[in-house]
PDB file of C-alpha atoms and ligand atoms in Angstrom:
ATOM      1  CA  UNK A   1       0.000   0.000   0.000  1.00 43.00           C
ATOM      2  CA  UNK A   2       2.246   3.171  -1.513  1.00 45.00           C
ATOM      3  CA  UNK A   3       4.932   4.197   1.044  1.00 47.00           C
ATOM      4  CA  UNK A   4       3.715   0.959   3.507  1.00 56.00           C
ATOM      5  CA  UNK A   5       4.774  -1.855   0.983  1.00 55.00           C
ATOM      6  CA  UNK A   6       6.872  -3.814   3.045  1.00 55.00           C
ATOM      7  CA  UNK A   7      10.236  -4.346   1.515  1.00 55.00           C
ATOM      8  CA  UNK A   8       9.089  -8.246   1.347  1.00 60.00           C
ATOM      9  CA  UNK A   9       6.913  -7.623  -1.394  1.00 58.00           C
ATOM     10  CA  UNK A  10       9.410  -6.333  -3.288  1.00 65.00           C
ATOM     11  CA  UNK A  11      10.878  -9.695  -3.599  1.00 81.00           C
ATOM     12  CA  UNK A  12       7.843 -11.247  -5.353  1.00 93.00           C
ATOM     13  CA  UNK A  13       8.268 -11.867  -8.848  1.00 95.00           C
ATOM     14  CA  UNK A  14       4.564 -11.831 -10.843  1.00 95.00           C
ATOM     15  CA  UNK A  15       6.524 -13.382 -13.800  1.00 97.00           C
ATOM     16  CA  UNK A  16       7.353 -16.546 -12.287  1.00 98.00           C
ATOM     17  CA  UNK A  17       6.089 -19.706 -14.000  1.00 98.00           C
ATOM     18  CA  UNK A  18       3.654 -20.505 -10.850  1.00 98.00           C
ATOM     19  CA  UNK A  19       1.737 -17.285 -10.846  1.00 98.00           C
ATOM     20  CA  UNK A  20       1.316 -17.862 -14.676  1.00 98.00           C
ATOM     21  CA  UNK A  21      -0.160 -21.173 -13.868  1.00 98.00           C
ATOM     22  CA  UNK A  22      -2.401 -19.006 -11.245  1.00 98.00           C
ATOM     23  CA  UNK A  23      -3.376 -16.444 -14.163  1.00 98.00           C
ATOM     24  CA  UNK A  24      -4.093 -19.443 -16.348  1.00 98.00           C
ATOM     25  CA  UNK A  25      -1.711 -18.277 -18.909  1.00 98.00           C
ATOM     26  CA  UNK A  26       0.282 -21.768 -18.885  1.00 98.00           C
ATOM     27  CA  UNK A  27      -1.774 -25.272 -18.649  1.00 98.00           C
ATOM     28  CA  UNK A  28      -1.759 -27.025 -15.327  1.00 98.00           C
ATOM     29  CA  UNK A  29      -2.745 -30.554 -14.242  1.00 98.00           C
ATOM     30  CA  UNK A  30      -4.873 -29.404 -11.525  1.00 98.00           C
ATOM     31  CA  UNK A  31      -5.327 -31.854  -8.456  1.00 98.00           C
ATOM     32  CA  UNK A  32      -7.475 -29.371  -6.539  1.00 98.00           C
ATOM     33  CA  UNK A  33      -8.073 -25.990  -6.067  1.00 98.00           C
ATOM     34  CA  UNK A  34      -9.565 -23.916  -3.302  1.00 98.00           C
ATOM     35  CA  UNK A  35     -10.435 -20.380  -2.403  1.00 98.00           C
ATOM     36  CA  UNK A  36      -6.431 -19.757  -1.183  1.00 98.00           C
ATOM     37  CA  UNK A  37      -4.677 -22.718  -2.971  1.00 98.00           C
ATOM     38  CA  UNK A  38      -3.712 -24.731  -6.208  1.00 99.00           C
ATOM     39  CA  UNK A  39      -2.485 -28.007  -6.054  1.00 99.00           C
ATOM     40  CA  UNK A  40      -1.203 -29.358  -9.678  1.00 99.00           C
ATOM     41  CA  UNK A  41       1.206 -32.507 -11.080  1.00 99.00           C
ATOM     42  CA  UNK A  42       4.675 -31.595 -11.111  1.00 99.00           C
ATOM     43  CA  UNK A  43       5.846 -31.766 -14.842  1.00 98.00           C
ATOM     44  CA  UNK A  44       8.868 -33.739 -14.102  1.00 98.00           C
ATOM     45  CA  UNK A  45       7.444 -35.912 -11.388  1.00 98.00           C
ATOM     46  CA  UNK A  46      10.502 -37.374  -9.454  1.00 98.00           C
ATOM     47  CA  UNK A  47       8.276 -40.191  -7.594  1.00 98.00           C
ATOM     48  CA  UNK A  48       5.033 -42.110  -8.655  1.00 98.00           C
ATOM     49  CA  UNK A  49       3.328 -38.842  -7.036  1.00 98.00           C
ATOM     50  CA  UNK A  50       4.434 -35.389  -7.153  1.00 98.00           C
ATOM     51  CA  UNK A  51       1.871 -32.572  -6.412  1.00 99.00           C
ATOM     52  CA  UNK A  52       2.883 -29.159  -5.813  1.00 99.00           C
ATOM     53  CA  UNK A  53       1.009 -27.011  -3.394  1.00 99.00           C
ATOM     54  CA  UNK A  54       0.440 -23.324  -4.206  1.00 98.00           C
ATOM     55  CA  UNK A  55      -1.006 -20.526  -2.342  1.00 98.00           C
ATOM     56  CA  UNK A  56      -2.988 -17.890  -4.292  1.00 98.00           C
ATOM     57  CA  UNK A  57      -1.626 -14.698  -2.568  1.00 98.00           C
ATOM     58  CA  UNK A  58       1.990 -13.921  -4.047  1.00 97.00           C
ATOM     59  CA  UNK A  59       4.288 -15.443  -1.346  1.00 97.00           C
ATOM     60  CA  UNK A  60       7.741 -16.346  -1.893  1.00 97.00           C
ATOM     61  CA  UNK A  61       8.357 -18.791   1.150  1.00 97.00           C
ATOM     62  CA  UNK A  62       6.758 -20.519   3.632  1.00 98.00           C
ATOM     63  CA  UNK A  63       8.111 -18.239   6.300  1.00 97.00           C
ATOM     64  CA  UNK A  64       7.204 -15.475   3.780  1.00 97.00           C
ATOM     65  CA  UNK A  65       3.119 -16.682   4.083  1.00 98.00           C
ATOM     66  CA  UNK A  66       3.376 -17.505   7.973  1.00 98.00           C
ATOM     67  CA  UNK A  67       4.840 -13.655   8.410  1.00 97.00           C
ATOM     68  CA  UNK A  68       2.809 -11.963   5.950  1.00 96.00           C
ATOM     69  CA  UNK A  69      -0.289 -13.895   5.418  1.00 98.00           C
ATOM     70  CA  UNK A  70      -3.317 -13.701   7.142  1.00 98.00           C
ATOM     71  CA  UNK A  71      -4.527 -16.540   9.543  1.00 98.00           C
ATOM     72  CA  UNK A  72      -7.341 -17.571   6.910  1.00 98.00           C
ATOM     73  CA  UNK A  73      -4.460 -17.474   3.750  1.00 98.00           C
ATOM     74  CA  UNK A  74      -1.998 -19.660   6.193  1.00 98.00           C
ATOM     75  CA  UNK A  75      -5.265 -21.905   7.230  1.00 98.00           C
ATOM     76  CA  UNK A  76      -6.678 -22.660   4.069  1.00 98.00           C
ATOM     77  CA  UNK A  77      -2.773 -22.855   2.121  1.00 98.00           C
ATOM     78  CA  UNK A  78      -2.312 -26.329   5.361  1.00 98.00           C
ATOM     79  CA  UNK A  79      -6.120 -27.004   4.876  1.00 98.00           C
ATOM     80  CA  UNK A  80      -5.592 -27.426   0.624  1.00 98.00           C
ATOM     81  CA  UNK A  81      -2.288 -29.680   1.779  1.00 98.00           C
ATOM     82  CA  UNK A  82      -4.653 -32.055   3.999  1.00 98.00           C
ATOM     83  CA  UNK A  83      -7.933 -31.854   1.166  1.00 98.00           C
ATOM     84  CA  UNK A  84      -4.403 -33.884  -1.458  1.00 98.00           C
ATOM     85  CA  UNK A  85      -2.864 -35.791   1.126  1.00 98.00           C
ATOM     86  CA  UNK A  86      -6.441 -37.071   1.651  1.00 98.00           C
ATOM     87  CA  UNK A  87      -7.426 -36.868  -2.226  1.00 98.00           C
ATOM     88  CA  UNK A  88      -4.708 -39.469  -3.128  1.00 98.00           C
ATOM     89  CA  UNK A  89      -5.323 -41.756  -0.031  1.00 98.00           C
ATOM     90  CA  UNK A  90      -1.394 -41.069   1.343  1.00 98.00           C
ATOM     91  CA  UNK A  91      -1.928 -40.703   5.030  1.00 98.00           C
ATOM     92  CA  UNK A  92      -0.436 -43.169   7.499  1.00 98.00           C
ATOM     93  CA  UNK A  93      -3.383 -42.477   9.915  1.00 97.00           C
ATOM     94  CA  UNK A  94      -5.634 -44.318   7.394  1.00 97.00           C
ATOM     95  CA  UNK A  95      -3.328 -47.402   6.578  1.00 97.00           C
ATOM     96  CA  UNK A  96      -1.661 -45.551   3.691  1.00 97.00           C
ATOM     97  CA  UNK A  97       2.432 -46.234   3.110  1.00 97.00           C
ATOM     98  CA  UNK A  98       2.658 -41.898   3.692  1.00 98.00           C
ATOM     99  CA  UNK A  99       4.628 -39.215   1.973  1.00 98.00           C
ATOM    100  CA  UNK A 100       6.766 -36.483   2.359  1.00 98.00           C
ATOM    101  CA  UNK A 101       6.349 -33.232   2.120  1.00 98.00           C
ATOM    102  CA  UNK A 102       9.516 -30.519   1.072  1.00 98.00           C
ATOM    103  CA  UNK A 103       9.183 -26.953   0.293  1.00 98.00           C
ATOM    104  CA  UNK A 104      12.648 -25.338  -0.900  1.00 98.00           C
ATOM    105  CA  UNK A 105      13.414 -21.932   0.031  1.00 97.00           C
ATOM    106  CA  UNK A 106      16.368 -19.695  -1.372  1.00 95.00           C
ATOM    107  CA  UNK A 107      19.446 -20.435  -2.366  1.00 94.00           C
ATOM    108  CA  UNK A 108      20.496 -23.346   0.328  1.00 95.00           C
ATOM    109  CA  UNK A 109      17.268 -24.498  -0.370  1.00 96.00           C
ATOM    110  CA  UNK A 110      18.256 -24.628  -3.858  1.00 96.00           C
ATOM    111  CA  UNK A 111      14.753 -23.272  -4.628  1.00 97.00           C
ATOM    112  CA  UNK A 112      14.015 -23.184  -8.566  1.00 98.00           C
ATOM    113  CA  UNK A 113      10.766 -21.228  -8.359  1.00 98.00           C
ATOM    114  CA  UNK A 114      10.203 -17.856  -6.080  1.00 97.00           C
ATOM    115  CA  UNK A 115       6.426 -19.046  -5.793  1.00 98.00           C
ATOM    116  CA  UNK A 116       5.843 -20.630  -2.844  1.00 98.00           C
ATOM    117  CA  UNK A 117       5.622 -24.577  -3.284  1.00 98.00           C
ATOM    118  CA  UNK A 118       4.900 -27.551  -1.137  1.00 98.00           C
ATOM    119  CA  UNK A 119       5.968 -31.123  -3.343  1.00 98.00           C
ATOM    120  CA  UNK A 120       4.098 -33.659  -1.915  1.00 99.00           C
ATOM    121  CA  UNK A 121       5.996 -36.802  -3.020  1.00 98.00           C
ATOM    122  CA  UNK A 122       4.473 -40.377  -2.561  1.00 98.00           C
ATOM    123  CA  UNK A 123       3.835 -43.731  -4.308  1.00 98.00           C
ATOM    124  CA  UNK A 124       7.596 -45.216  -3.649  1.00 98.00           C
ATOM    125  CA  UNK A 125       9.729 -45.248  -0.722  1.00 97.00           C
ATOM    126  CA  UNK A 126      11.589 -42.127  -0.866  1.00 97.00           C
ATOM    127  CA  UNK A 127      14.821 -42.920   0.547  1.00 93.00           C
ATOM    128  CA  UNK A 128      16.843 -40.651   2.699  1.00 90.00           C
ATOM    129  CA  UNK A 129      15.976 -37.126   3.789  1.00 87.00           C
ATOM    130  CA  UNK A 130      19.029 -35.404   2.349  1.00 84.00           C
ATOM    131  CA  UNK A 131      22.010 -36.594   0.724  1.00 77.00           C
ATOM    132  CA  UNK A 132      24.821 -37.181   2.605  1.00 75.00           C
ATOM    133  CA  UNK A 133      28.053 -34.926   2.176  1.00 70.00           C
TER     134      UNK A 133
HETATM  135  P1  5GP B 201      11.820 -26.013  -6.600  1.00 52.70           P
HETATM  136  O1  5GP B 201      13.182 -26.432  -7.056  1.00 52.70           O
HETATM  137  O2  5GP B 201      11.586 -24.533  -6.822  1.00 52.70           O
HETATM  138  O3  5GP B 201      11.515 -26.450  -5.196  1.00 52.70           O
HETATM  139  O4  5GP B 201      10.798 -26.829  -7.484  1.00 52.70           O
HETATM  140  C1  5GP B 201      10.206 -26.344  -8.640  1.00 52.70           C
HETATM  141  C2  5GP B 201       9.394 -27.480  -9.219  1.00 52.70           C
HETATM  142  O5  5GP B 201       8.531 -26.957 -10.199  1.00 52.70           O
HETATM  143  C3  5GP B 201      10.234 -28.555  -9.911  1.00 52.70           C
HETATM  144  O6  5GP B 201       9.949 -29.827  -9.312  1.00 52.70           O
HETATM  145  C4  5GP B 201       9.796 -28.485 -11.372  1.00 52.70           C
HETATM  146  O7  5GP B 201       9.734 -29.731 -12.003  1.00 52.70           O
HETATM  147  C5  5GP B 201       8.424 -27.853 -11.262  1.00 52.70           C
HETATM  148  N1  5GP B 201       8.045 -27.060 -12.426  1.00 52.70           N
HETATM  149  C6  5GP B 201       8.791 -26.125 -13.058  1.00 52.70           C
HETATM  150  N2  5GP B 201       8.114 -25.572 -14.069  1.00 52.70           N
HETATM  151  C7  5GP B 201       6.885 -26.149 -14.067  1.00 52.70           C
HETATM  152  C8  5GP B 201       5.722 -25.996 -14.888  1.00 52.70           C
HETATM  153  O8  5GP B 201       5.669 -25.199 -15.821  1.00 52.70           O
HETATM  154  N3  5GP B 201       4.639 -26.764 -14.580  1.00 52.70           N
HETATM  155  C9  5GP B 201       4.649 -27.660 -13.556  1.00 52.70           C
HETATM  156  N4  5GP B 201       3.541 -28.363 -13.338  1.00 52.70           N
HETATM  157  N5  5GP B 201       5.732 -27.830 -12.762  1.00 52.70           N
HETATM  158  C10 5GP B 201       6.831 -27.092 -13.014  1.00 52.70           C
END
């Protein structure tokens, strides 16, 4: 809002390839979508299932959305997470073999897109958390 606009929101790019899939303006395989998030295939899947996790509002982080969102953005981002995870039958609490869930930030992070993204990755054991040094 003019001379209030946090220095944060400087650091959101509108050109990156999620918000185009949020403006429609590139195809999507859409898993679900809710008033505050998107959940779509990942076009190179690296497991049997990989669905990304998008909130609407233009956050670059998950800390970004947890310090800038609003409760009901940051409620209904976890809530579209739960609506896959129980879409796709994944949970452990219902018998299911689970999932994991990663969401890159920055450059440690090595995080491709400045859109915030949770990849939901299932269907195969997954193997280690991290590589080892
Ligand atoms: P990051 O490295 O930022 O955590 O992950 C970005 C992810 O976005 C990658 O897994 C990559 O395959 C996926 N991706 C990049 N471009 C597109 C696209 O245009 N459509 C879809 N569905 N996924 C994409």
């Amino acid at each position: 809002v003019g001379s209030e606009m946090c220095i944060r929101d400087s650091l959101y790019d509108d050109q990156n390839i999620f918000a185009k899939i949020l403006r429609s303006e590139i195809p999507n395989e859409t898993v679900l979508e809710t008033e505050f998030a998107l959940a779509f295939n990942d076009i190179a899947p690296q497991a049997p299932v990989h669905v990304l996790v998008i909130p609407k509002g233009p956050y670059v982080c998950y800390d970004h959305l947890l310090s800038e969102g609003s409760s009901e953005e940051i409620l209904g981002f976890n809530n579209a997470i739960l609506q896959v995870i129980q879409k796709l039958e994944l949970s452990p609490m219902d018998g299911n073999s689970g999932y994991r869930i990663i969401s890159n930030a920055g450059v440690y992070g090595v995080q491709d897109v400045p859109h915030l993204h949770m990849h939901i990755l299932s269907g195969r054991s997954l193997g280690r958390m991290i590589e080892k040094d």
